[in-house]
Coordinates of C-alpha atoms in Angstrom, one line a residue:
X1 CA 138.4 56.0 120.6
X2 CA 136.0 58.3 121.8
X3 CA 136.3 61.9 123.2
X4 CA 135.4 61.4 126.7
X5 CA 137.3 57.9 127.3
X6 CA 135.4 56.3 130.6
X7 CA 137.8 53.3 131.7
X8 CA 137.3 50.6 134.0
X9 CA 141.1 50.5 136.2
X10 CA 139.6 47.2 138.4
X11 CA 143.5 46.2 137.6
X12 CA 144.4 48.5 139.9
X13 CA 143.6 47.8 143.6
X14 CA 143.2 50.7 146.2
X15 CA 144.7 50.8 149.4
X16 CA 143.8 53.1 152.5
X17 CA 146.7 54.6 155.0
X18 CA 144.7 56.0 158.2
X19 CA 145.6 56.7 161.9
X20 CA 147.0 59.4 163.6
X21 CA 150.4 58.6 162.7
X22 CA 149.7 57.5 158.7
X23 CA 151.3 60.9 157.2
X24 CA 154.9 60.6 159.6
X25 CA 154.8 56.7 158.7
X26 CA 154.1 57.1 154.6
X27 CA 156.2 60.1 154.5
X28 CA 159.8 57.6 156.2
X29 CA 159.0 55.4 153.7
X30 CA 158.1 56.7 149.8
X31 CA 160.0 58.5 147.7
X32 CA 157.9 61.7 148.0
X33 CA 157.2 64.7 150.7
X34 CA 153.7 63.3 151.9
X35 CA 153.7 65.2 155.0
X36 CA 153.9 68.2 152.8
X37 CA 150.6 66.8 150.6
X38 CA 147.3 68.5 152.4
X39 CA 144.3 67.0 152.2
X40 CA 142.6 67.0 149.1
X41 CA 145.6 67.0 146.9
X42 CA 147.6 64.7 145.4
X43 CA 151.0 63.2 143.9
X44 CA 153.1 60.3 142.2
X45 CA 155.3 58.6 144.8
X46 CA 157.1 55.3 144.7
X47 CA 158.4 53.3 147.2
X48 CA 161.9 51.6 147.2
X49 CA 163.9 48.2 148.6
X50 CA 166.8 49.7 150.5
X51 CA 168.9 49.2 147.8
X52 CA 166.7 52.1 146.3
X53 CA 164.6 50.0 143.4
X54 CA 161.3 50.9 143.0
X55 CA 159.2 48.4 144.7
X56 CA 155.7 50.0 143.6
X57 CA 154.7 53.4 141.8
X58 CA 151.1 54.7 142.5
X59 CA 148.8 57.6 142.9
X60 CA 148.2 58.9 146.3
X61 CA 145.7 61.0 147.4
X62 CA 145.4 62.8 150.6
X63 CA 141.5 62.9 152.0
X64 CA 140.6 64.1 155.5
X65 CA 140.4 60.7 157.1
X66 CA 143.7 59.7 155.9
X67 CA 145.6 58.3 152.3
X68 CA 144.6 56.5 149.6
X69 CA 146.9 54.8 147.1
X70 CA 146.0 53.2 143.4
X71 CA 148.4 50.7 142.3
X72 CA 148.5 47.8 140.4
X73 CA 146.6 44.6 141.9
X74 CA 149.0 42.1 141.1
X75 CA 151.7 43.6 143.7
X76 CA 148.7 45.0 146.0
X77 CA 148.6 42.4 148.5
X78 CA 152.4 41.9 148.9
X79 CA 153.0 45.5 149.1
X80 CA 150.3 45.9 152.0
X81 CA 151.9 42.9 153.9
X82 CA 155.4 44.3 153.9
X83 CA 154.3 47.8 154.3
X84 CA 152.4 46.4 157.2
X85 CA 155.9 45.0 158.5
X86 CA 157.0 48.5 159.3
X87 CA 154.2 50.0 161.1
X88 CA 155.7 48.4 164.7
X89 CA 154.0 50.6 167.0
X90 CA 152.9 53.5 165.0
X91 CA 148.9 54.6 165.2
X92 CA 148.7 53.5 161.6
X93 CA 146.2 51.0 159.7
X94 CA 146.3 49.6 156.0
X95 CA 143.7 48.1 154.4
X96 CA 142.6 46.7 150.9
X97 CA 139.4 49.1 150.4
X98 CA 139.2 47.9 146.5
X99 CA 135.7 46.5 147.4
X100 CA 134.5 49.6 148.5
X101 CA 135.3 51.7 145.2
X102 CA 135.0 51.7 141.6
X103 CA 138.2 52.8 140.0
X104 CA 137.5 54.8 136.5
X105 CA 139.9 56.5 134.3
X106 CA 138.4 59.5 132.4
X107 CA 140.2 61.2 130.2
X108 CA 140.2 63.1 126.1
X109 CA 138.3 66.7 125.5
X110 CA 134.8 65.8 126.7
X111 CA 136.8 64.2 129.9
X112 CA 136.5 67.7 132.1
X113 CA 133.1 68.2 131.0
X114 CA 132.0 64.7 132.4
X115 CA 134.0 65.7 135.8
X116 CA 132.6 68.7 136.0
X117 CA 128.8 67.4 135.2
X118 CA 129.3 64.9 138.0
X119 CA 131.5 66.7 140.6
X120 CA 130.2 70.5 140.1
X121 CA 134.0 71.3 140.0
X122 CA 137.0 70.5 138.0
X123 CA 140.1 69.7 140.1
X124 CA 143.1 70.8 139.0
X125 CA 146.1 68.7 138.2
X126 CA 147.7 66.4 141.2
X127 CA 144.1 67.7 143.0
X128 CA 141.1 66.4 144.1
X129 CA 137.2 67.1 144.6
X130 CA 134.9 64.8 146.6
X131 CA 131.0 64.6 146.3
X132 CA 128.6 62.2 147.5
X133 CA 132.2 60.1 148.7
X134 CA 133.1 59.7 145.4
X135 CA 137.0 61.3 144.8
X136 CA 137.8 62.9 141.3
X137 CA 141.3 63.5 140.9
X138 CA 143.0 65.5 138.1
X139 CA 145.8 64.3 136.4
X140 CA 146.9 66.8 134.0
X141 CA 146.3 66.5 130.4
X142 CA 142.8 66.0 130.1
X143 CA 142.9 63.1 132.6
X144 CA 141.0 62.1 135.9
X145 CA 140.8 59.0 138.0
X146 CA 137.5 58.9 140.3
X147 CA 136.8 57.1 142.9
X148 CA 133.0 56.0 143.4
X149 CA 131.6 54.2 146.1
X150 CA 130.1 51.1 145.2
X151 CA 127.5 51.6 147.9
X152 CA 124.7 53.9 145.8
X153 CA 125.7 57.4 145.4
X154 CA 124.6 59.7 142.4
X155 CA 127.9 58.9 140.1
X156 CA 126.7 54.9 139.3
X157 CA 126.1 55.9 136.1
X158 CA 129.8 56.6 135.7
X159 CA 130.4 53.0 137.3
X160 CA 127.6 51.4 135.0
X161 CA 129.6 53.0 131.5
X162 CA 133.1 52.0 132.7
X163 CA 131.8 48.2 133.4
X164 CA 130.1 48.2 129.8
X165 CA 133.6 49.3 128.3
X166 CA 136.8 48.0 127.1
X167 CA 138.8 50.7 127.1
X168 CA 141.6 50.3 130.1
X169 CA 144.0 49.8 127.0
X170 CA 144.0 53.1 125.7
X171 CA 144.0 54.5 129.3
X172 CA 147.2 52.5 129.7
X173 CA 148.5 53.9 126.0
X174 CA 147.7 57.5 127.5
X175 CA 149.5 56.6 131.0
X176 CA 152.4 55.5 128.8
X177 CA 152.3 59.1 126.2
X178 CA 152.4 60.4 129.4
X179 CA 155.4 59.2 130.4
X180 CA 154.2 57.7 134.3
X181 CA 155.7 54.3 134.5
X182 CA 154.0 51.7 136.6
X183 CA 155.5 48.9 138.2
X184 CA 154.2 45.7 138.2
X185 CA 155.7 42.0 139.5
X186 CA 157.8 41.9 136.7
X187 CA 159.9 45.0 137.4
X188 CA 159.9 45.4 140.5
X189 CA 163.3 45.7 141.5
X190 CA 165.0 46.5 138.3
X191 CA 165.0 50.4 138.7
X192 CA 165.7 53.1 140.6
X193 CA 163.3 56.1 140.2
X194 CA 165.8 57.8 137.7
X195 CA 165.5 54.9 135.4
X196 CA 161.8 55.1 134.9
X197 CA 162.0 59.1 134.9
X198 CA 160.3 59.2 138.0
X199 CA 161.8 62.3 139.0
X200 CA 160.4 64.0 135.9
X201 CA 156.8 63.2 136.8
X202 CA 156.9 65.0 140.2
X203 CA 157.3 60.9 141.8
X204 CA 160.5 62.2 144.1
X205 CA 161.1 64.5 146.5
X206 CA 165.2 65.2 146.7
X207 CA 164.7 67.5 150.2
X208 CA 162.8 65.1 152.0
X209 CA 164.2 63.1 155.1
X210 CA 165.7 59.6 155.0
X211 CA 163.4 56.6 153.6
X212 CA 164.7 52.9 152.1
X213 CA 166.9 53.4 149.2
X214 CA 166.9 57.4 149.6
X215 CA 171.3 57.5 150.1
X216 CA 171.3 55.2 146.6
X217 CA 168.8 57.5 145.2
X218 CA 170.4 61.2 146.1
X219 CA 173.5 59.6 145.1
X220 CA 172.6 58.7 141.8
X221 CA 171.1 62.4 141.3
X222 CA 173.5 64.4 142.4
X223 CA 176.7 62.0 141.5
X224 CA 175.8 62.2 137.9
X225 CA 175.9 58.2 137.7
X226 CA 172.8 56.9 135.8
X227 CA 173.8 54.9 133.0
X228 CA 170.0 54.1 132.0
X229 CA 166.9 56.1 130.9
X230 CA 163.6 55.2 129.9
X231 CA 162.3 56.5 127.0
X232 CA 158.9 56.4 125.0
X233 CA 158.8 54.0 122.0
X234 CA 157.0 52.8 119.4
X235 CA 156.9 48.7 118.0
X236 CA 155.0 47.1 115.0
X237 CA 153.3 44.0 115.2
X238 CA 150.7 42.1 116.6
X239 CA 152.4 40.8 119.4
X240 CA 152.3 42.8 122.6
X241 CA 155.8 43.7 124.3
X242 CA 155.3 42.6 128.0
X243 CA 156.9 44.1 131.3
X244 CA 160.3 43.2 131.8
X245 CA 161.4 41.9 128.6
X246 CA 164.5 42.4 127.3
X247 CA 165.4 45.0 124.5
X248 CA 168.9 44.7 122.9
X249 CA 171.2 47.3 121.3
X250 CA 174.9 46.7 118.9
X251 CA 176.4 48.6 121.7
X252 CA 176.0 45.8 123.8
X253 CA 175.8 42.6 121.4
X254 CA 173.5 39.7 123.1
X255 CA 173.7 41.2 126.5
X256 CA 170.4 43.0 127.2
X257 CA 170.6 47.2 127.4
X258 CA 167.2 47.2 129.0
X259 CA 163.7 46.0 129.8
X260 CA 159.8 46.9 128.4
X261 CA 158.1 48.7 131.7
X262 CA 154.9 49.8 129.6
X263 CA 152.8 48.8 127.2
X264 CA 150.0 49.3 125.3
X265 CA 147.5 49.4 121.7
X266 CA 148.4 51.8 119.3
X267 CA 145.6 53.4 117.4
X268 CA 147.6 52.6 114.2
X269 CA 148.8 49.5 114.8
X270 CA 151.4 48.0 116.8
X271 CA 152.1 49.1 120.4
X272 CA 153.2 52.2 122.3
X273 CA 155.7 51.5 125.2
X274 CA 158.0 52.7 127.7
X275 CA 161.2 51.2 128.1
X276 CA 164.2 51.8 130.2
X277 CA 167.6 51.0 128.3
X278 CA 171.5 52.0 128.7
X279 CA 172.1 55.4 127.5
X280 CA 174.5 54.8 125.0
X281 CA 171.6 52.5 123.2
X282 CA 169.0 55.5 123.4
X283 CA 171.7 57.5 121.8
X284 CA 172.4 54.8 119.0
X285 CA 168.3 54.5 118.5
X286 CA 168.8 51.0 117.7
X287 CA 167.2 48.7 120.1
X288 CA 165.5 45.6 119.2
X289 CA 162.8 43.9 121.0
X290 CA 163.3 40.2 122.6
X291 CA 166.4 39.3 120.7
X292 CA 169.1 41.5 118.8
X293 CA 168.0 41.1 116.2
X294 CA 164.3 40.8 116.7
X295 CA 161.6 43.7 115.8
X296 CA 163.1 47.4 115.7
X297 CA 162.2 50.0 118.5
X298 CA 161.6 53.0 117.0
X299 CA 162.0 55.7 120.0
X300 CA 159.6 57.9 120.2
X301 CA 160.8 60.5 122.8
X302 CA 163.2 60.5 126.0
X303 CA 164.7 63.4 128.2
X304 CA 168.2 65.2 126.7
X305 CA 170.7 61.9 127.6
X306 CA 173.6 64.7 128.2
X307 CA 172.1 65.1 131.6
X308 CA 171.8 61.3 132.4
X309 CA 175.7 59.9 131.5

């Protein structure tokens, strides 16, 4: 592990909002105020089926021509296509600009340094800082995503050392210590943004106007009526847990109390993830991975479960 971590996300694809209407059109349909995000900063936000389960999470940043948003390149495509679907006759375009950028995770105590060699500033966290067209964004914690044109530029020595690594695993362990879930194919669907903590991270707005899912989710807020949380874990072995498999608890004998959302190497072995599970099986702290009675999950950390019954 080294200090300043340089990580190459190419498994994330990056998608541009633009057009006169893009901020009115994202802000109807994620889970977060984007109308109220001015350009240059940023935020978590999630978008939801109308039954109010997370379809995607990602990182969206606000620029002066319009939105970008990181998320996972598996669900890219799809998400584009049926975001597309709702456009009608708005002034709004999507577009896959993954080609155009390099996505690179920095991130440990020489991470701000690095930004601030490069960008001649150090954003602050959920902020951004553009030179040359390359994006930095901070992320809190001694992390940054930038965004580097592919097309020359002065930052393709940053491009050059994320290539040469193979460190997007422990940029995923630090995603997961941080406690920012990420949906891929596998769980989309399967929570509401109270699940996954979403709220907690800054990914919901609960004054915001109407978008899909948004009755389900204010209901499940302010109704007191979320039986699941996820929590940060902790499992030995050599094999990796993998989104959207089961995890099993004696509250609830072989019927499953939850899913893996997260996962990733731990420096000492075995894997750090984030899993969402039924309250009463956080409480109990005995979940089991894949079957119940297959490897322990030792829980690591989750929020106070009196304010999720």
């Amino acid at each position: 592990m080294t200090s300043d971590l340089v990580a190459d996300l190419s498994h994330n694809a990056l998608l541009s909002v633009s057009g006169d209407d893009a901020a009115a059109f994202l802000h109807a349909q994620l889970t977060n105020d984007v109308e109220a995000l001015a350009p240059g900063a940023a935020q978590w936000n999630g978008w939801c089926s109308a039954k109010g389960r997370l379809l995607a999470t990602f990182l969206l940043a606000r620029t002066t021509d319009g939105f970008l948003l990181m998320l996972p390149a598996e669900i890219a495509a799809p998400i584009a296509k049926r975001l597309a679907m709702f456009v009608l006759r708005s002034k709004v375009k999507i577009a896959d600009v993954s080609e155009l950028y390099a996505r690179i995770g920095i991130a440990g105590p020489g991470a701000a340094p690095l930004v601030e060699k490069h960008w001649g500033a150090l954003p602050p966290s959920m902020a951004a800082v553009e030179k040359d067209g390359a994006i930095a964004i901070g992320l809190g914690g001694n992390r940054f995503v930038a965004l580097v044109p592919r097309a020359g530029g002065s930052m393709q020595d940053l491009v050059v050392r994320a290539r040469a690594g193979t460190e997007a695993d422990e940029w995923e362990r630090r995603s997961i210590r941080s406690g920012v879930p990420t949906i891929v194919a596998a769980t989309q669907e399967a929570f509401v943004p109270q699940m996954a903590n979403f709220e907690l991270v800054g990914g919901v707005s609960f004054k915001k106007g109407c978008y899909p899912g948004q009755e389900i989710v204010a209901r499940t807020q302010y109704r007191g009526i979320l039986k699941k949380r996820m929590a940060l874990v902790h499992v030995t072995g050599d094999e990796r847990p993998q989104p959207g498999q089961n995890v099993y608890s004696s509250a609830f004998g072989d019927q499953s109390a939850g899913i893996v959302v997260n996962a990733a190497p731990a420096p000492g072995g075995g894997f750090d993830a984030l899993v969402v599970a039924q309250v009463e099986g956080l409480a109990r702290r005995d979940l089991r991975w894949k079957s119940p009675d297959g490897p322990a999950v030792e829980i690591l950390e989750h929020p106070p479960l009196a304010n999720a019954s």
